[in-house]
Amino acid sequence: PDLNTDWAQDKATYPASFPHYVRGRDSLREYITELFTTEITMYDGAMGTMIQKHKLEEEDFRGERFKDWTTNLKGNNDLLSITKPEVILGIYKQYLEVGGSRLIGTNTFSSTTIAQADYAMEHLAYELNYAGARLARQACDAVTAADPTKPRFVVGAIGPTNRTGSISPDVEDPSCRNVTFDELVEAYFEEVVALMDGGADILMVETIFDTLNAKAALYAITEYLEISGVDVPVFISGTLVDQSGRTLSGQTGEAFYASVRHAKPMCVGLNCALGAQQMVPFLERLAKVVECFVHVYSNAGLPNAMGGYDDTPADMAKYNEVFVKNGWVNMIGGCCGSTPQHIAAMKEMIVNGGHKPRPLPMVGRPKMWLSGLEDLVVDDVHNQFGLPFLNVGERCNIAGSIKFKKLMMSGDYGAAMDIAKQQVEDGAHVIDINVDDGMLDGLAAMQKFVKIAITEPEISKVPFMLDASKFDIVVAGLKWCQGKPIVNSISLKVGEELFKEHATLLRKHGAAVVVMAFDEQGQAATEEEKVRICKRSYDILVNEVKFPPEDIIFDPNVLTIGTGMEEHASYGVDFIKATKRIKELCPFVKISGGISNLSFGFRGVNKIRESIHAVFLQHAILESGMDVGIVNAHEMLNYADLEPDMLELCENLVFNKTAEATDEMLERTEYERQVIACKKSGAAPPRKPRRKMPKMPKKTFDWDNVQPTPATEPPLPVWDAAQNHTPNPYCNSKLVHPRIAAAREGKLPAADVAGFPDLNTDWAQDKATYPASFPHYVRGRDSLREYITELFTTEITMYDGAM
């Protein structure tokens, strides 16, 4: 009757006090939350199965409008929304009325320009979606009007298309693709607009066998929601194709969820490919990790030899009971082979069993959750040495590997893949991919490498770090990653506005991001600059861009030490100190760095370099909370295995403990070079350089802990006269000890010959010279020791000069 695109219910339909959901008045998000937490809600069943029951022929699909179409149209089920609307409307109503479905999916599974290209009907994509959604809106409104206490909702069904972004259609060329991310986004965006214009309440990206396609759909939905400013719940449904529990593109259920959770879906679950019995272990695993509501709509068993499905409504109810008994789901329905009777049987089973929906899980500390073909929670990772640290393999980086550079320059991608595989085997949790080189087309090389790598399970099981100096290169790589990668890097160097643009784009793609400690003034080198720039970046990202803080990795710049330049000597310790402060100021972030930069001055001697790295990482990780590093996992050394003298050299260098640290390490480096040369030539090893040995602590006792006291006089000799400060009587004639007597005897001539009036040896002053009360020194009466002590402590005393 019209081409209406506005679907708010007339305010006159219900009074303002009407206690049930009214479209346009109430928050659908709030209503679905309440519904899914109070009852297990029924979804619909298969559309194709119901269409087949009508036994439609080619002319039914064509109708009058397309009677002269140049291609066969039978099988284009979505077209029936235009040519046989009464059939589609009738199926919708059967699910609502017979099945008791509260939500129904639109007949739009293949209504994209991409899928409709098979029928040369790309131009009809919008109309197909509009018609499919509008008929569903009509059916839901009619059934809701009959019982407004149970409103029914239109779920805009967004299928996967018949092309894949992650899988090559050419077995001879793993880099070949028949669709791009941007083409998928464009097609999905048109579909989203049409579904919403047709009256959809919810958007469901379903039957996901390639997560990259789903990410494109979610990107398109995000674009629509941001532009329109409306709140539309998003559901996501993956398809695990066999008992391996993986999608067709190879992801586990957990990795699939980690790849799409950035879109903040309201409900996530599984559908198609398997019957309920086969889905049990996979839905259980998914229900354990999903942070939102969970759904399932399985097939009616596995297909039989004729391509049909044998599970009866009773069978399907019985096989689905495990999901509701264990409290794994909030919404349940059926896929291939199911009918309104199957849905009704499951509803009866749920009601009769009194089964309750899955409660939303507890909200905990946010964690960085990456994915390749398998998922990886960064906060829970430990490396080969037991350190809580994410090894990012550096060997697929042109700047980090001469071998890799040569392979990339020659276009030998197969051999380059071998390097990536080896890194994973050696302990890399993430693979860094960097093809920056002035002589290489970085944009093309990044895309080709990623497209090939994701077809290699031994490589793509781990997440990627897309690393480039040009932002358009990392974005190009990002558009070929079905998992959740890390982008390395963005920074304030480009200015605040462009920084925010870059971050916003990455948020919509769901990537984690490395943020370098650069700003408009340049690179942060000191501890204070590192902290300042990272805190400023954090505030912009979290408060303005709404970037998840747990997906931020700061790189405060690992700079080279041991260069001989004094201003470089503290670069290592500054990084370690800054790391701790940044983690304290910026909750949930990670800290990373290019570890090889630290020891660049000692290149050519891996033992030295890796020893320095081991010491640096031990302290940065355990004392300051560093989480991530770009490393060569195979070459890494364990801190506990370092030789004691090497350990001390490294500690002195990293922490700038001594002025000689660099020179001593250079000396040791030269020795290690000679060792390498001798091994090659078969010569005897050189002598190890001697160096100052560390001073070991002495054993102490209680009496060692004597507290210093002020000295009143110089130390005293041990004899009594000195100890007692006895005045010298100056009566040497009375000293008659044989040795003294022998020393004197016959040694002086007569007095007149000696030139003295006498040969006196007694020199005490006459007692009559001064009265007894004379206050100054008197020889023979007073202690000279006491007098000299007093004299020397009260004035600087004059001595004589040269004779």
Short mmCIF file of N, CA and C in Angstrom, two decimals, residues 632-708:
data_model
loop_
_atom_site.label_atom_id
_atom_site.label_comp_id
_atom_site.label_asym_id
_atom_site.label_seq_id
_atom_site.Cartn_x
_atom_site.Cartn_y
_atom_site.Cartn_z
N ASN A 632 63.05 -12.16 19.37
CA ASN A 632 63.34 -13.39 18.65
C ASN A 632 63.24 -14.51 19.69
N ALA A 633 62.10 -15.17 19.74
CA ALA A 633 61.82 -16.13 20.81
C ALA A 633 62.87 -17.24 20.86
N HIS A 634 63.38 -17.64 19.71
CA HIS A 634 64.34 -18.74 19.65
C HIS A 634 65.66 -18.36 20.33
N GLU A 635 66.06 -17.10 20.23
CA GLU A 635 67.36 -16.67 20.76
C GLU A 635 67.30 -16.23 22.22
N MET A 636 66.12 -16.06 22.77
CA MET A 636 66.01 -15.51 24.12
C MET A 636 66.73 -16.39 25.15
N LEU A 637 67.35 -15.73 26.12
CA LEU A 637 68.03 -16.42 27.21
C LEU A 637 67.23 -16.26 28.49
N ASN A 638 67.34 -17.29 29.32
CA ASN A 638 66.68 -17.25 30.63
C ASN A 638 67.57 -16.51 31.63
N TYR A 639 67.01 -15.57 32.32
CA TYR A 639 67.75 -14.80 33.33
C TYR A 639 68.47 -15.73 34.31
N ALA A 640 67.81 -16.81 34.69
CA ALA A 640 68.38 -17.71 35.70
C ALA A 640 69.61 -18.44 35.18
N ASP A 641 69.79 -18.49 33.85
CA ASP A 641 70.91 -19.23 33.27
C ASP A 641 72.13 -18.36 32.98
N LEU A 642 72.06 -17.07 33.26
CA LEU A 642 73.19 -16.18 32.95
C LEU A 642 74.36 -16.46 33.88
N GLU A 643 75.59 -16.40 33.33
CA GLU A 643 76.80 -16.54 34.15
C GLU A 643 76.86 -15.36 35.13
N PRO A 644 77.35 -15.59 36.34
CA PRO A 644 77.35 -14.52 37.34
C PRO A 644 78.06 -13.24 36.88
N ASP A 645 79.21 -13.40 36.20
CA ASP A 645 79.92 -12.20 35.77
C ASP A 645 79.18 -11.49 34.65
N MET A 646 78.55 -12.25 33.76
CA MET A 646 77.75 -11.65 32.70
C MET A 646 76.52 -10.94 33.30
N LEU A 647 75.93 -11.56 34.30
CA LEU A 647 74.78 -10.96 34.96
C LEU A 647 75.14 -9.60 35.55
N GLU A 648 76.30 -9.54 36.21
CA GLU A 648 76.71 -8.27 36.82
C GLU A 648 76.98 -7.21 35.75
N LEU A 649 77.63 -7.61 34.67
CA LEU A 649 77.90 -6.66 33.57
C LEU A 649 76.59 -6.09 33.03
N CYS A 650 75.62 -6.96 32.84
CA CYS A 650 74.33 -6.52 32.27
C CYS A 650 73.57 -5.64 33.24
N GLU A 651 73.58 -6.02 34.51
CA GLU A 651 72.88 -5.21 35.52
C GLU A 651 73.50 -3.81 35.58
N ASN A 652 74.82 -3.75 35.55
CA ASN A 652 75.49 -2.45 35.59
C ASN A 652 75.13 -1.60 34.38
N LEU A 653 75.04 -2.26 33.20
CA LEU A 653 74.75 -1.53 31.97
C LEU A 653 73.30 -1.07 31.93
N VAL A 654 72.37 -1.98 32.18
CA VAL A 654 70.94 -1.66 32.08
C VAL A 654 70.55 -0.59 33.09
N PHE A 655 71.08 -0.70 34.28
CA PHE A 655 70.68 0.24 35.34
C PHE A 655 71.67 1.39 35.52
N ASN A 656 72.67 1.46 34.62
CA ASN A 656 73.63 2.56 34.65
C ASN A 656 74.24 2.70 36.05
N LYS A 657 74.73 1.58 36.58
CA LYS A 657 75.22 1.57 37.96
C LYS A 657 76.63 2.14 38.10
N THR A 658 77.44 1.96 37.06
CA THR A 658 78.82 2.43 37.15
C THR A 658 79.21 3.19 35.88
N ALA A 659 80.18 4.07 36.04
CA ALA A 659 80.66 4.85 34.89
C ALA A 659 81.39 3.95 33.89
N GLU A 660 81.89 2.80 34.37
CA GLU A 660 82.67 1.91 33.50
C GLU A 660 81.81 0.84 32.83
N ALA A 661 80.48 0.86 33.05
CA ALA A 661 79.62 -0.24 32.59
C ALA A 661 79.74 -0.49 31.10
N THR A 662 79.72 0.57 30.30
CA THR A 662 79.78 0.40 28.85
C THR A 662 81.14 -0.14 28.42
N ASP A 663 82.22 0.43 28.95
CA ASP A 663 83.56 -0.03 28.58
C ASP A 663 83.77 -1.49 28.94
N GLU A 664 83.29 -1.88 30.11
CA GLU A 664 83.46 -3.27 30.54
C GLU A 664 82.65 -4.21 29.65
N MET A 665 81.47 -3.78 29.22
CA MET A 665 80.67 -4.63 28.34
C MET A 665 81.29 -4.71 26.95
N LEU A 666 81.87 -3.61 26.49
CA LEU A 666 82.55 -3.63 25.19
C LEU A 666 83.75 -4.58 25.23
N GLU A 667 84.46 -4.59 26.35
CA GLU A 667 85.58 -5.50 26.50
C GLU A 667 85.11 -6.95 26.45
N ARG A 668 83.98 -7.22 27.15
CA ARG A 668 83.44 -8.58 27.15
C ARG A 668 82.91 -8.95 25.75
N THR A 669 82.37 -7.98 25.05
CA THR A 669 81.86 -8.22 23.70
C THR A 669 83.00 -8.63 22.77
N GLU A 670 84.12 -7.93 22.88
CA GLU A 670 85.28 -8.26 22.05
C GLU A 670 85.77 -9.69 22.34
N TYR A 671 85.76 -10.05 23.62
CA TYR A 671 86.14 -11.42 24.01
C TYR A 671 85.20 -12.44 23.36
N GLU A 672 83.88 -12.16 23.41
CA GLU A 672 82.91 -13.10 22.84
C GLU A 672 83.07 -13.18 21.32
N ARG A 673 83.44 -12.08 20.68
CA ARG A 673 83.72 -12.12 19.24
C ARG A 673 84.89 -13.07 18.95
N GLN A 674 85.93 -12.97 19.79
CA GLN A 674 87.09 -13.83 19.61
C GLN A 674 86.74 -15.29 19.84
N VAL A 675 85.87 -15.54 20.79
CA VAL A 675 85.42 -16.91 21.04
C VAL A 675 84.73 -17.47 19.80
N ILE A 676 83.87 -16.66 19.20
CA ILE A 676 83.16 -17.09 17.97
C ILE A 676 84.16 -17.38 16.86
N ALA A 677 85.15 -16.46 16.72
CA ALA A 677 86.16 -16.64 15.66
C ALA A 677 86.99 -17.89 15.89
N CYS A 678 87.34 -18.16 17.14
CA CYS A 678 88.15 -19.34 17.47
C CYS A 678 87.38 -20.63 17.20
N LYS A 679 86.09 -20.60 17.49
CA LYS A 679 85.27 -21.78 17.23
C LYS A 679 85.23 -22.09 15.74
N LYS A 680 85.13 -21.03 14.94
CA LYS A 680 85.07 -21.21 13.49
C LYS A 680 86.40 -21.74 12.95
N SER A 681 87.51 -21.23 13.51
CA SER A 681 88.83 -21.60 12.99
C SER A 681 89.41 -22.84 13.67
N GLY A 682 88.81 -23.24 14.78
CA GLY A 682 89.33 -24.38 15.52
C GLY A 682 90.47 -24.03 16.43
N ALA A 683 90.77 -22.75 16.61
CA ALA A 683 91.87 -22.31 17.48
C ALA A 683 91.46 -22.42 18.95
N ALA A 684 92.48 -22.33 19.81
CA ALA A 684 92.22 -22.37 21.25
C ALA A 684 91.45 -21.13 21.65
N PRO A 685 90.55 -21.25 22.62
CA PRO A 685 89.76 -20.09 23.02
C PRO A 685 90.63 -19.02 23.68
N PRO A 686 90.27 -17.76 23.52
CA PRO A 686 91.07 -16.69 24.13
C PRO A 686 90.90 -16.67 25.65
N ARG A 687 91.81 -15.96 26.29
CA ARG A 687 91.72 -15.82 27.74
C ARG A 687 90.63 -14.82 28.09
N LYS A 688 89.85 -15.20 29.05
CA LYS A 688 88.75 -14.34 29.46
C LYS A 688 89.31 -13.11 30.18
N PRO A 689 88.83 -11.92 29.84
CA PRO A 689 89.38 -10.71 30.48
C PRO A 689 89.11 -10.71 31.97
N ARG A 690 90.16 -10.29 32.71
CA ARG A 690 89.97 -10.16 34.16
C ARG A 690 89.26 -8.85 34.46
N ARG A 691 88.45 -8.91 35.44
CA ARG A 691 87.76 -7.69 35.84
C ARG A 691 87.58 -7.71 37.34
N LYS A 692 87.24 -6.57 37.88
CA LYS A 692 87.06 -6.47 39.32
C LYS A 692 86.02 -7.47 39.78
N MET A 693 86.43 -8.24 40.77
CA MET A 693 85.49 -9.21 41.31
C MET A 693 84.55 -8.52 42.31
N PRO A 694 83.34 -8.94 42.37
CA PRO A 694 82.43 -8.34 43.35
C PRO A 694 82.90 -8.62 44.77
N LYS A 695 82.83 -7.62 45.63
CA LYS A 695 83.25 -7.77 47.03
C LYS A 695 82.15 -8.47 47.82
N MET A 696 82.56 -9.53 48.49
CA MET A 696 81.58 -10.32 49.22
C MET A 696 81.45 -9.81 50.66
N PRO A 697 80.31 -9.88 51.23
CA PRO A 697 80.12 -9.36 52.59
C PRO A 697 80.83 -10.23 53.63
N LYS A 698 81.37 -9.57 54.67
CA LYS A 698 82.07 -10.26 55.75
C LYS A 698 81.08 -10.72 56.81
N LYS A 699 81.40 -11.83 57.45
CA LYS A 699 80.58 -12.30 58.56
C LYS A 699 80.70 -11.32 59.73
N THR A 700 79.61 -10.92 60.30
CA THR A 700 79.62 -9.97 61.42
C THR A 700 79.03 -10.60 62.67
N PHE A 701 79.38 -9.99 63.80
CA PHE A 701 78.89 -10.43 65.11
C PHE A 701 78.28 -9.24 65.83
N ASP A 702 77.68 -9.50 66.97
CA ASP A 702 77.03 -8.41 67.70
C ASP A 702 78.01 -7.29 68.03
N TRP A 703 79.23 -7.71 68.37
CA TRP A 703 80.20 -6.68 68.78
C TRP A 703 80.71 -5.86 67.60
N ASP A 704 80.36 -6.27 66.39
CA ASP A 704 80.73 -5.45 65.24
C ASP A 704 79.88 -4.19 65.16
N ASN A 705 78.78 -4.23 65.82
CA ASN A 705 77.84 -3.12 65.71
C ASN A 705 78.11 -2.04 66.76
N VAL A 706 79.35 -1.57 66.82
CA VAL A 706 79.73 -0.52 67.76
C VAL A 706 79.34 0.83 67.17
N GLN A 707 78.62 1.59 67.94
CA GLN A 707 78.22 2.91 67.48
C GLN A 707 79.37 3.90 67.69
N PRO A 708 79.75 4.66 66.70
CA PRO A 708 80.85 5.63 66.84
C PRO A 708 80.55 6.66 67.95
#
